[in-house]
mmCIF file of C-alpha atoms in Angstrom:
data_model
loop_
_atom_site.group_PDB
_atom_site.id
_atom_site.type_symbol
_atom_site.label_atom_id
_atom_site.label_comp_id
_atom_site.label_asym_id
_atom_site.label_seq_id
_atom_site.Cartn_x
_atom_site.Cartn_y
_atom_site.Cartn_z
ATOM 1 C CA MET A 26 -172.192 -139.536 43.389
ATOM 2 C CA THR A 27 -174.391 -141.543 41.085
ATOM 3 C CA VAL A 28 -174.368 -145.353 41.486
ATOM 4 C CA THR A 29 -176.081 -147.384 38.784
ATOM 5 C CA ILE A 30 -176.822 -151.105 38.986
ATOM 6 C CA GLY A 31 -177.447 -152.707 35.603
ATOM 7 C CA LYS A 32 -179.923 -155.523 34.909
ATOM 8 C CA ASP A 33 -176.924 -157.854 34.580
ATOM 9 C CA GLY A 34 -175.759 -156.924 38.098
ATOM 10 C CA SER A 35 -172.909 -154.700 36.933
ATOM 11 C CA ILE A 36 -172.365 -151.568 38.995
ATOM 12 C CA SER A 37 -171.076 -148.204 37.793
ATOM 13 C CA ALA A 38 -170.429 -145.067 39.811
ATOM 14 C CA GLU A 39 -169.601 -141.500 38.899
ATOM 15 C CA THR A 40 -168.569 -138.720 41.252
ATOM 16 C CA HIS A 41 -169.880 -135.210 40.832
ATOM 17 C CA GLY A 42 -168.165 -132.119 42.158
ATOM 18 C CA VAL A 43 -165.099 -134.045 43.297
ATOM 19 C CA THR A 44 -161.983 -132.534 41.791
ATOM 20 C CA GLY A 45 -158.558 -133.938 41.032
ATOM 21 C CA SER A 46 -157.401 -137.177 42.532
ATOM 22 C CA LYS A 47 -159.734 -136.874 45.536
ATOM 23 C CA CYS A 48 -162.217 -139.031 43.609
ATOM 24 C CA LEU A 49 -159.850 -141.995 43.978
ATOM 25 C CA ASP A 50 -160.506 -141.946 47.743
ATOM 26 C CA TYR A 51 -164.045 -143.175 47.061
ATOM 27 C CA ILE A 52 -163.048 -146.377 45.249
ATOM 28 C CA PRO A 53 -162.196 -148.512 48.337
ATOM 29 C CA LEU A 54 -165.246 -147.155 50.167
ATOM 30 C CA LEU A 55 -167.569 -148.114 47.338
ATOM 31 C CA GLU A 56 -165.980 -151.543 46.950
ATOM 32 C CA ASP A 57 -166.549 -152.207 50.665
ATOM 33 C CA LEU A 58 -170.122 -150.875 50.707
ATOM 34 C CA LEU A 59 -171.157 -152.724 47.546
ATOM 35 C CA GLY A 60 -169.110 -155.896 48.013
ATOM 36 C CA ALA A 61 -167.672 -155.240 44.585
ATOM 37 C CA GLU A 62 -164.291 -155.016 42.876
ATOM 38 C CA THR A 63 -163.285 -152.306 40.443
ATOM 39 C CA VAL A 64 -162.760 -153.715 36.963
ATOM 40 C CA THR A 65 -162.244 -150.501 34.994
ATOM 41 C CA SER A 66 -162.189 -146.787 35.782
ATOM 42 C CA GLU A 67 -161.983 -143.567 33.830
ATOM 43 C CA PHE A 68 -161.163 -139.993 34.813
ATOM 44 C CA THR A 69 -163.731 -137.260 34.202
ATOM 45 C CA GLU A 70 -163.070 -133.790 32.830
ATOM 46 C CA ASP A 71 -163.071 -132.449 36.411
ATOM 47 C CA TYR A 72 -160.095 -134.659 37.250
ATOM 48 C CA ARG A 73 -158.124 -133.586 34.183
ATOM 49 C CA ARG A 74 -159.043 -129.902 34.383
ATOM 50 C CA VAL A 75 -157.949 -129.591 38.000
ATOM 51 C CA ALA A 76 -154.746 -131.505 37.365
ATOM 52 C CA THR A 77 -153.934 -129.066 34.541
ATOM 53 C CA GLU A 78 -154.764 -126.030 36.692
ATOM 54 C CA ASN A 79 -152.611 -127.323 39.575
ATOM 55 C CA THR A 80 -149.639 -127.875 37.235
ATOM 56 C CA ALA A 81 -150.001 -124.344 35.856
ATOM 57 C CA SER A 82 -150.150 -122.904 39.412
ATOM 58 C CA GLN A 83 -147.049 -124.875 40.454
ATOM 59 C CA GLN A 84 -145.127 -123.682 37.395
ATOM 60 C CA GLN A 85 -146.104 -120.070 38.075
ATOM 61 C CA SER A 86 -144.961 -120.405 41.710
ATOM 62 C CA GLN A 87 -141.598 -121.746 40.550
ATOM 63 C CA TRP A 88 -141.168 -118.854 38.122
ATOM 64 C CA ASN A 89 -141.965 -116.314 40.846
ATOM 65 C CA SER A 90 -139.417 -117.834 43.252
#
């Protein structure tokens, strides 16, 4: 995880190697540690890629049933 604090006091964070929705588990932890509140958030390619792969796997499982 990379946490950046801007000159204006704004804080941004980006997870690395965290796939799918697991990254959302870090938001409350970071807010508590930094005494901050999330204003905006964006999903990375890792989040979207894993979500797509999981959907494809689920569809294949249904077809094989």
